[in-house]
PDB file of C-alpha atoms in Angstrom:
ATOM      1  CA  UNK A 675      24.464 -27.251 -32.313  1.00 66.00           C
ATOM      2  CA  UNK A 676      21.102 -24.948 -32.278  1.00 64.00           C
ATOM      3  CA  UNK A 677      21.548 -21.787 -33.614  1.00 89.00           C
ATOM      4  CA  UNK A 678      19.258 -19.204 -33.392  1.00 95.00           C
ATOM      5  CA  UNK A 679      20.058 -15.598 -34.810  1.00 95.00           C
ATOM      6  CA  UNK A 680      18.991 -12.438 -34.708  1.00 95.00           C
ATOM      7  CA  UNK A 681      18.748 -10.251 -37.560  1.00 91.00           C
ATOM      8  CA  UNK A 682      20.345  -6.716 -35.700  1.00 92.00           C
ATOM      9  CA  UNK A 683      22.480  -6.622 -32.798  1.00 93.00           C
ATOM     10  CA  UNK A 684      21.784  -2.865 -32.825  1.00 95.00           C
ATOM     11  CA  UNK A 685      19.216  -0.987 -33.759  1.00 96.00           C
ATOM     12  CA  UNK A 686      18.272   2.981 -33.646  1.00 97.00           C
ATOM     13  CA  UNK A 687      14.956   4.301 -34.495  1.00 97.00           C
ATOM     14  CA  UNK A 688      12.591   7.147 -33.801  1.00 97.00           C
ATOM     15  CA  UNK A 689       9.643   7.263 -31.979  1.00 97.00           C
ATOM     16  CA  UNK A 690       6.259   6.319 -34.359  1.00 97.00           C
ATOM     17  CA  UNK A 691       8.691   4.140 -36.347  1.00 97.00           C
ATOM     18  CA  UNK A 692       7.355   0.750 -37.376  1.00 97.00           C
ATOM     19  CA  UNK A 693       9.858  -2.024 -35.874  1.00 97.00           C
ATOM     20  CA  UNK A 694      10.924  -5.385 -37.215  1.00 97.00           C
ATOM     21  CA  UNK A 695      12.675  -7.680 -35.492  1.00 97.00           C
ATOM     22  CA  UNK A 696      13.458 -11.125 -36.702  1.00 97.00           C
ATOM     23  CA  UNK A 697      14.504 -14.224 -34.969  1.00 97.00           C
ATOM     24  CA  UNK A 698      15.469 -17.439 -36.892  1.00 97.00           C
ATOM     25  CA  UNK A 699      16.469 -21.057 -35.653  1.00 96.00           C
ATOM     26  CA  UNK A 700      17.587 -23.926 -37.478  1.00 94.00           C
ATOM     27  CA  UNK A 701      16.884 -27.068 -35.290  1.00 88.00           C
ATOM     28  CA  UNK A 702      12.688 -27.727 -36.592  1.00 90.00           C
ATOM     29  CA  UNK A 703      11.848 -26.039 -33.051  1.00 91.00           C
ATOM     30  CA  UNK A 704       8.046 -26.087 -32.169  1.00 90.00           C
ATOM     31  CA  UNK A 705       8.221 -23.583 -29.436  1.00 91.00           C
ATOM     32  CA  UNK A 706       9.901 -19.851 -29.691  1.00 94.00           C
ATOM     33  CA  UNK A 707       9.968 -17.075 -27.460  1.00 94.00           C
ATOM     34  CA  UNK A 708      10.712 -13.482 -27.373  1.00 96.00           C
ATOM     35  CA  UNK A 709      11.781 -11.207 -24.060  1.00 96.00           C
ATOM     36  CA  UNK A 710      13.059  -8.159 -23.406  1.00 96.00           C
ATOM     37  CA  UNK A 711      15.626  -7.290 -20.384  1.00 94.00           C
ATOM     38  CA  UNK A 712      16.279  -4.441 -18.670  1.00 92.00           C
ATOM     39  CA  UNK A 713      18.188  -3.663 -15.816  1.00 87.00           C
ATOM     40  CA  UNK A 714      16.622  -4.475 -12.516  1.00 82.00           C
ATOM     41  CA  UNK A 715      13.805  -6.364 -14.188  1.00 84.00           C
ATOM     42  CA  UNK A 716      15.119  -9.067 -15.277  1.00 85.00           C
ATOM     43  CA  UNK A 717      13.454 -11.056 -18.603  1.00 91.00           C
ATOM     44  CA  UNK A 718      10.135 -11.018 -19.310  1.00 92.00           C
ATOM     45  CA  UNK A 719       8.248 -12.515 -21.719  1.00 93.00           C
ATOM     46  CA  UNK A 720       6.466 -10.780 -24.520  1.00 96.00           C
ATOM     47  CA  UNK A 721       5.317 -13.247 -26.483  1.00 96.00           C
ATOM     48  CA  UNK A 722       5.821 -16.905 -27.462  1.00 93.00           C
ATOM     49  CA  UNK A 723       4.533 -18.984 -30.186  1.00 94.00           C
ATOM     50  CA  UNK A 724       4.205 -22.949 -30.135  1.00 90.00           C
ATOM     51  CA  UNK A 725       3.085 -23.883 -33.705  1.00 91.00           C
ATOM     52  CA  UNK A 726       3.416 -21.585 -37.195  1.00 95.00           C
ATOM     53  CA  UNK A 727       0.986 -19.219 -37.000  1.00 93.00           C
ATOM     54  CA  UNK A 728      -0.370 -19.359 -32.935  1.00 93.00           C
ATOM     55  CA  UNK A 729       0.784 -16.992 -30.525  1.00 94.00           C
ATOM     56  CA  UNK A 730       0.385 -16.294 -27.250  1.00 93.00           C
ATOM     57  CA  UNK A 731       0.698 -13.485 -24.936  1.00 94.00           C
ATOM     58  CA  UNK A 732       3.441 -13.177 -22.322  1.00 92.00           C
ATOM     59  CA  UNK A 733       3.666 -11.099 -19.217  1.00 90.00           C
ATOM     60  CA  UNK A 734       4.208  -7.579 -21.162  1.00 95.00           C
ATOM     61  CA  UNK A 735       2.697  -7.783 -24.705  1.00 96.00           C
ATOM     62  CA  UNK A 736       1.253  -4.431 -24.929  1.00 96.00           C
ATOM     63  CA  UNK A 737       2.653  -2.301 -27.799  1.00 96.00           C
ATOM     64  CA  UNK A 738       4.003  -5.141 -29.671  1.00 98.00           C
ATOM     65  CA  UNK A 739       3.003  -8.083 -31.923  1.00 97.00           C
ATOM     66  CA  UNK A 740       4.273 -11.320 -33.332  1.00 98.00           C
ATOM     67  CA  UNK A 741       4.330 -13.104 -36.775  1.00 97.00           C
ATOM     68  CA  UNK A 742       5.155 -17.053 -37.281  1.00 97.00           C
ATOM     69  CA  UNK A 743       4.884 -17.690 -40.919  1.00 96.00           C
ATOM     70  CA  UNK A 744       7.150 -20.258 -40.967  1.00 96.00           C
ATOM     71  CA  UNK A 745       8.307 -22.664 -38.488  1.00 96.00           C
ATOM     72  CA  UNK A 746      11.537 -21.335 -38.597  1.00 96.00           C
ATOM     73  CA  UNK A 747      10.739 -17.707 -38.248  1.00 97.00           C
ATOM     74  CA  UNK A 748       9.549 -15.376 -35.204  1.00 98.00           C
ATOM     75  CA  UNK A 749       9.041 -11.672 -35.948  1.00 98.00           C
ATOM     76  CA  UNK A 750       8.072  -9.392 -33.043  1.00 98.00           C
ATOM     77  CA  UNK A 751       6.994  -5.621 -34.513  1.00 98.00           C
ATOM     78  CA  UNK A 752       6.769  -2.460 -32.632  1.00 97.00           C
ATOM     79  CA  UNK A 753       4.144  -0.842 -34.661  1.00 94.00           C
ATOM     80  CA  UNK A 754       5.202   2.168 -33.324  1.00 97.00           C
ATOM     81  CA  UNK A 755       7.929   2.542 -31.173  1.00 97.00           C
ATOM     82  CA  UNK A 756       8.521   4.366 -27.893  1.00 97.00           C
ATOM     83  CA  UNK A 757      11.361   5.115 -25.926  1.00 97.00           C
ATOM     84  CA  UNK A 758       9.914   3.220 -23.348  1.00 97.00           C
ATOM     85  CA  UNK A 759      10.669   0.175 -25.617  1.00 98.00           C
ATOM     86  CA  UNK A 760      14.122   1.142 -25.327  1.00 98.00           C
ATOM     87  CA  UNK A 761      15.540  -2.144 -24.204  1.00 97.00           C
ATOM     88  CA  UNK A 762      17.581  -5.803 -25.119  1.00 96.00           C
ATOM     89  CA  UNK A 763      15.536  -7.728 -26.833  1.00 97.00           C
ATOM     90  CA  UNK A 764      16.369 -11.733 -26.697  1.00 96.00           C
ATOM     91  CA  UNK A 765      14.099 -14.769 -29.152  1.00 96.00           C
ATOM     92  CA  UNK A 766      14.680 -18.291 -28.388  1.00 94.00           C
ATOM     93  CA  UNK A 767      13.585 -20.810 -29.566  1.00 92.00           C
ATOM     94  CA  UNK A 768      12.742 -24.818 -27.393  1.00 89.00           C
ATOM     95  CA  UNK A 769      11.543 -28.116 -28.989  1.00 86.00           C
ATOM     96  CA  UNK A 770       9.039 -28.726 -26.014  1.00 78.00           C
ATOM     97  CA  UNK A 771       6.635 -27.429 -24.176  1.00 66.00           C
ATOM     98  CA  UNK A 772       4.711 -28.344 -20.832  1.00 55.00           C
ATOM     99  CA  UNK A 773       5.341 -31.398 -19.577  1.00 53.00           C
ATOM    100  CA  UNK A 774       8.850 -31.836 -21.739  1.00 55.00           C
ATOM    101  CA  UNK A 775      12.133 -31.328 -20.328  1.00 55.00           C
ATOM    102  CA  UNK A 776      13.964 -29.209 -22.957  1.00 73.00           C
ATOM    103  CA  UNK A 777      16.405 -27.018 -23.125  1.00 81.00           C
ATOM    104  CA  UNK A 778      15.672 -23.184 -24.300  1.00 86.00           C
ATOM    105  CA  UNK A 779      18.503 -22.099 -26.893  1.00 89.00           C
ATOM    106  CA  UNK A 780      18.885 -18.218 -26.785  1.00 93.00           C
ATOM    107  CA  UNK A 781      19.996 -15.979 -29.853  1.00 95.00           C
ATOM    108  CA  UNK A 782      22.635 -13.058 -29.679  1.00 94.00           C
ATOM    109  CA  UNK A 783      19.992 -10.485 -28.715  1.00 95.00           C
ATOM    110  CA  UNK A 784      19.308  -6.888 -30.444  1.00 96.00           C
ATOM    111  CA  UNK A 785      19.708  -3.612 -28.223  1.00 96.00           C
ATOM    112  CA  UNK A 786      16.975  -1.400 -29.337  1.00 97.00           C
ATOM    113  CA  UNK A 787      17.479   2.530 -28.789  1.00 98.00           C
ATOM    114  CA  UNK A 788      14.237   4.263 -29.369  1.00 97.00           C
ATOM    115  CA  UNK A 789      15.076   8.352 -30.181  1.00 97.00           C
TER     116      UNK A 789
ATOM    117  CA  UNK B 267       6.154 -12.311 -13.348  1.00 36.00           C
ATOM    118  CA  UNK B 268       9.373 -13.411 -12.115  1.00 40.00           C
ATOM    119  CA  UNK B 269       9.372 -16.454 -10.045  1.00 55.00           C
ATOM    120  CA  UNK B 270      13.292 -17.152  -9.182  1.00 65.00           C
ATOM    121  CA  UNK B 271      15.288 -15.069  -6.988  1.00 77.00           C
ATOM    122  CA  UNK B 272      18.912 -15.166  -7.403  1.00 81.00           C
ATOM    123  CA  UNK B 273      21.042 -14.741  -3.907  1.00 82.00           C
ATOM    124  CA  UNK B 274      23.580 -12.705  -3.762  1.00 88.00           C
ATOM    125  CA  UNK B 275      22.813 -10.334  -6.248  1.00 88.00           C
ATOM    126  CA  UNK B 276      26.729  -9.548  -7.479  1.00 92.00           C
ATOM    127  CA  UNK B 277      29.619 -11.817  -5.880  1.00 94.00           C
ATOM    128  CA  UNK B 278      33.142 -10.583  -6.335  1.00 95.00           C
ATOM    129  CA  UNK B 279      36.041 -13.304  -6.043  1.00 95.00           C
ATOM    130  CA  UNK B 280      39.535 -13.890  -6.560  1.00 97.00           C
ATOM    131  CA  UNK B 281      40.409 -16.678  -9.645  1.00 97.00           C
ATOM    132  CA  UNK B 282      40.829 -20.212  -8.113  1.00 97.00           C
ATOM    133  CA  UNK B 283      38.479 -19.881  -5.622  1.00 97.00           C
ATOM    134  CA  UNK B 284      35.010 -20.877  -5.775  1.00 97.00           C
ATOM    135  CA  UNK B 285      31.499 -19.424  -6.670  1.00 96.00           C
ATOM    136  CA  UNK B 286      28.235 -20.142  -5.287  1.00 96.00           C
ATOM    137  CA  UNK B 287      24.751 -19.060  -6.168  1.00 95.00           C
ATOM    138  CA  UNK B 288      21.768 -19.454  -4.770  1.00 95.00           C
ATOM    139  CA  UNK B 289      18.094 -19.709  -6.509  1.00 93.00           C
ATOM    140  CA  UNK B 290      14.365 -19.845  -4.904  1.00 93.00           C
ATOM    141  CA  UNK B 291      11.265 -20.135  -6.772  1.00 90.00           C
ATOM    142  CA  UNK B 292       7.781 -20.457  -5.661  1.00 87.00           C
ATOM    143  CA  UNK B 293       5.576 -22.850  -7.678  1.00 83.00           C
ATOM    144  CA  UNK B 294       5.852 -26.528  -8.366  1.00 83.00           C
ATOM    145  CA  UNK B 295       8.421 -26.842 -11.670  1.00 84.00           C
ATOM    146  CA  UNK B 296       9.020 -29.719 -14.140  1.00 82.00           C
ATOM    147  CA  UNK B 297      13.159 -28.526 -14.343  1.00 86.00           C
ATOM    148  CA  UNK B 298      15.468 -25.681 -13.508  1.00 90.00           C
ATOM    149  CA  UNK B 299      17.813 -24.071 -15.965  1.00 91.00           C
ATOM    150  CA  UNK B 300      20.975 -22.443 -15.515  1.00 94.00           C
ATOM    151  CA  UNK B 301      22.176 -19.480 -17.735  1.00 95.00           C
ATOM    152  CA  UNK B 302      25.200 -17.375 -18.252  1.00 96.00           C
ATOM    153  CA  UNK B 303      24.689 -14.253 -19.868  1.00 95.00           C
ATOM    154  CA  UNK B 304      28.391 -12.358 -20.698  1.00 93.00           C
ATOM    155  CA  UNK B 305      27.933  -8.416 -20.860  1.00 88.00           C
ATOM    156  CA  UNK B 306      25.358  -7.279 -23.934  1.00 84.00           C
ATOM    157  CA  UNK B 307      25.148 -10.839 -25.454  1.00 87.00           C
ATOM    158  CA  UNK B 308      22.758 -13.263 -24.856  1.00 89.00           C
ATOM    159  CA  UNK B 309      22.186 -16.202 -22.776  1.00 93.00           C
ATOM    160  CA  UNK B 310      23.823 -19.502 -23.040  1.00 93.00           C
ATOM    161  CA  UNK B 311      22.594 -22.255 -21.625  1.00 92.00           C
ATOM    162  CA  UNK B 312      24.758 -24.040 -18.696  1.00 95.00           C
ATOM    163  CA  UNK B 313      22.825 -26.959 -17.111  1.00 93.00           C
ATOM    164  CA  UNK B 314      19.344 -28.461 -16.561  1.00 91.00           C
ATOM    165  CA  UNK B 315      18.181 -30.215 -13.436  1.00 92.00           C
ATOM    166  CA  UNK B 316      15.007 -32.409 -13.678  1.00 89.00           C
ATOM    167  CA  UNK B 317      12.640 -31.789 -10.855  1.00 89.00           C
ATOM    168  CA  UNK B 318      13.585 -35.843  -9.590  1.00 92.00           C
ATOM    169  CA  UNK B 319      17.045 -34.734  -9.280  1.00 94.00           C
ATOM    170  CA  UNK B 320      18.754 -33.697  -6.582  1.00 97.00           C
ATOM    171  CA  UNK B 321      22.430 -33.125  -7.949  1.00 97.00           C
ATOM    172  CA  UNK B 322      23.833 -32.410 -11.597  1.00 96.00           C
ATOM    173  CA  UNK B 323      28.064 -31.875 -12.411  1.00 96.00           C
ATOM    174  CA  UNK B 324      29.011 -30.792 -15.395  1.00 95.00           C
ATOM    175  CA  UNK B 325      32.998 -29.650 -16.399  1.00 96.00           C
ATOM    176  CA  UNK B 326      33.390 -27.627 -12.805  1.00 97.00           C
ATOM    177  CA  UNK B 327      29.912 -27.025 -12.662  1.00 97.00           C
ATOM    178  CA  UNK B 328      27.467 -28.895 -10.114  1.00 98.00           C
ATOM    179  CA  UNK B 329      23.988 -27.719  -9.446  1.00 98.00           C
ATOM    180  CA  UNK B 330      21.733 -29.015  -6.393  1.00 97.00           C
ATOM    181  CA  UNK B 331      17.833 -28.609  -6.517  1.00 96.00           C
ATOM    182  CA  UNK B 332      15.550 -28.998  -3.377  1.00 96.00           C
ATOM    183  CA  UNK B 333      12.435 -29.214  -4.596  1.00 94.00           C
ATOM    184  CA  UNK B 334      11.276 -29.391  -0.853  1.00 94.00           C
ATOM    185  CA  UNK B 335      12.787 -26.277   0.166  1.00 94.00           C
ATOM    186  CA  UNK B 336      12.211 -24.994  -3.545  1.00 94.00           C
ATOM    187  CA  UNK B 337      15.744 -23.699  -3.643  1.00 94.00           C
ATOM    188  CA  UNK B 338      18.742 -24.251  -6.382  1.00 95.00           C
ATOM    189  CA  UNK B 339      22.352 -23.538  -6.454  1.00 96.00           C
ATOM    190  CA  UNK B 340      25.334 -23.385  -8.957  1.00 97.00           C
ATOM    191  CA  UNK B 341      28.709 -24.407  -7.761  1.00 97.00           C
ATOM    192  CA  UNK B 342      31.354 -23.218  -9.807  1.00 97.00           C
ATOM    193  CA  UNK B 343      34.446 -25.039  -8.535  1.00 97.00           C
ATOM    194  CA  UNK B 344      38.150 -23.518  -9.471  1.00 97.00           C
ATOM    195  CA  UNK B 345      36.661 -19.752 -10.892  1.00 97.00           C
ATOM    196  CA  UNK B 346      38.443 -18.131 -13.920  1.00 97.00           C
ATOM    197  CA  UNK B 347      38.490 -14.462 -15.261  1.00 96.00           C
ATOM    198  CA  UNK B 348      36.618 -15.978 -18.258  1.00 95.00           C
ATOM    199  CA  UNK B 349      33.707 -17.243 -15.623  1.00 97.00           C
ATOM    200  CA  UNK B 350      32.814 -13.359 -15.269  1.00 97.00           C
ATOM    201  CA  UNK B 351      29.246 -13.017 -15.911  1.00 97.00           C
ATOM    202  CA  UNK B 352      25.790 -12.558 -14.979  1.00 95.00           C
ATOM    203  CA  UNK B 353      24.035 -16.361 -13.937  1.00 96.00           C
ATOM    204  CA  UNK B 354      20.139 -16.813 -13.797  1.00 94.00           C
ATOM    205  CA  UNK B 355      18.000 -19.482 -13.025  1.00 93.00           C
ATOM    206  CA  UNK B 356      14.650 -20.353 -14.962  1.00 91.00           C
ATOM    207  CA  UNK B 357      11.940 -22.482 -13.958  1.00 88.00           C
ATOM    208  CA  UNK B 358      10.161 -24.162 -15.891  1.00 78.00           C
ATOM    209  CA  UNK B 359       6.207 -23.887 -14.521  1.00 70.00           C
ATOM    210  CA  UNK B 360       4.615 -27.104 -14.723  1.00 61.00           C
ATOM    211  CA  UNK B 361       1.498 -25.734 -15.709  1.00 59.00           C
ATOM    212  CA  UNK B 362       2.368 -23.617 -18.655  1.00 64.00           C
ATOM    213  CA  UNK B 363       5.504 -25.109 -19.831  1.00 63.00           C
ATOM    214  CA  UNK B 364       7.135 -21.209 -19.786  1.00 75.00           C
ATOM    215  CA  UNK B 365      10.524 -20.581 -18.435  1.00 84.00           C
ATOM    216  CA  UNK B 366      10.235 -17.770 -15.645  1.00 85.00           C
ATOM    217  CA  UNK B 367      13.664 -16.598 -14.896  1.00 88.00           C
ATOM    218  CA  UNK B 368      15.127 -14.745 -12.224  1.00 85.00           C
ATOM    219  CA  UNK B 369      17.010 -11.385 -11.736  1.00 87.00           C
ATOM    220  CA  UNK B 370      20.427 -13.253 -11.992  1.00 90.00           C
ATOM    221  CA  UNK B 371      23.786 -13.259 -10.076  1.00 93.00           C
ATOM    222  CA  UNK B 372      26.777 -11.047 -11.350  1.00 94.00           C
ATOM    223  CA  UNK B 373      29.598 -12.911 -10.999  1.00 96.00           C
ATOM    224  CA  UNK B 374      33.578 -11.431 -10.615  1.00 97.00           C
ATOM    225  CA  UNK B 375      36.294 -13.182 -10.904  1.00 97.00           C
ATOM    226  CA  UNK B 376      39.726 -11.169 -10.520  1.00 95.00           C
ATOM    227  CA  UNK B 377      42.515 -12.451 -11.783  1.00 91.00           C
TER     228      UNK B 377
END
């Protein structure tokens, strides 16, 4: 089975705080993602990353950024929160891309409360 | 930007009987996931229908696509409490290979 974690499934912070959250999967995964939900909005996509060290932006990347050292790894940081960040924050990760027919594999998510 | 629209937004039923939901999307898609997201966990993947498909079971689940009428649904056949959840479609855009999902169903099933 893929597994893909997440390092917090809650998290509290103040606003101008420097956030980390990390997102590992197991299965050798090209592609990973990360979104955000909130209620009447649905997911949207942040950022995604389809080789170790690329990124790309998603629909709503202001105020946050993405590491991929590692194949296995995908950070997003708040480099300093707001409350307006306030939110559930999902990674996943998929072994294709365009064209493929994959399935996406989602971790546990983190719910972020921004003070 | 969102793509899929879920129809009806919440859907309240009694266990035994059966659930459907309803998905449109817009642009031309290589597949169509379906996803089950219990309250403040994340999403597990339920089923994928290949753009040349037209009809998909798994367990009690079956899922239609119309590719003409861009339009999916999820059967769930039989309900149970344990089927309570919120269920979203994704698209998969043939041009970038991203999964666009919609605002999702929430599903009750009463015992």
């Amino acid at each position: 089975d893929v597994k893909v974690t997440q390092s917090s499934r809650y998290l509290v912070k103040r606003t101008g705080e420097k956030v980390f959250l990390e997102c590992v999967q197991d299965m050798d995964h090209e592609n990973m993602f990360w979104y955000r939900q909130d209620p009447g909005l649905g997911l949207r996509l942040i950022y995604f990353s389809y080789d170790v060290k690329m990124k790309e932006k998603g629909d709503i990347p202001e105020g946050y950024s993405v590491s991929r050292e590692k194949k296995e790894r995908f950070s997003l940081i708040l480099e300093s929160a707001s409350t307006n960040q306030t939110s559930m924050y999902l990674c996943a990760s998929r072994k294709g891309l365009a064209g493929e027919r994959e399935t996406q594999y989602f971790g546990p998510g983190t719910r972020l409360l921004v003070l | 930007s969102q793509q899929g629209e879920e129809d009806p937004q919440a859907l309240s039923i009694q266990e035994g009987e059966n659930a459907t939901m309803n998905c449109s999307y817009k642009t031309s898609i290589n597949n169509l996931q379906w996803y089950r997201q219990n309250s403040g966990r994340g999403l597990v993947h339920l089923i994928l229908i290949r753009s040349n498909e037209r009809e998909k079971h798994s367990g009690r689940l079956r899922v239609t696509l119309d590719t003409s009428k861009k339009s999916s649904s999820l059967l769930i056949t039989a309900s149970r409490a344990a089927d309570t959840a919120s269920y979203f479609c994704a698209t998969d855009e043939s041009n970038t290979g991203k999964l666009i999902f919609g605002q999702g169903t929430t599903l009750q099933v009463k015992p």
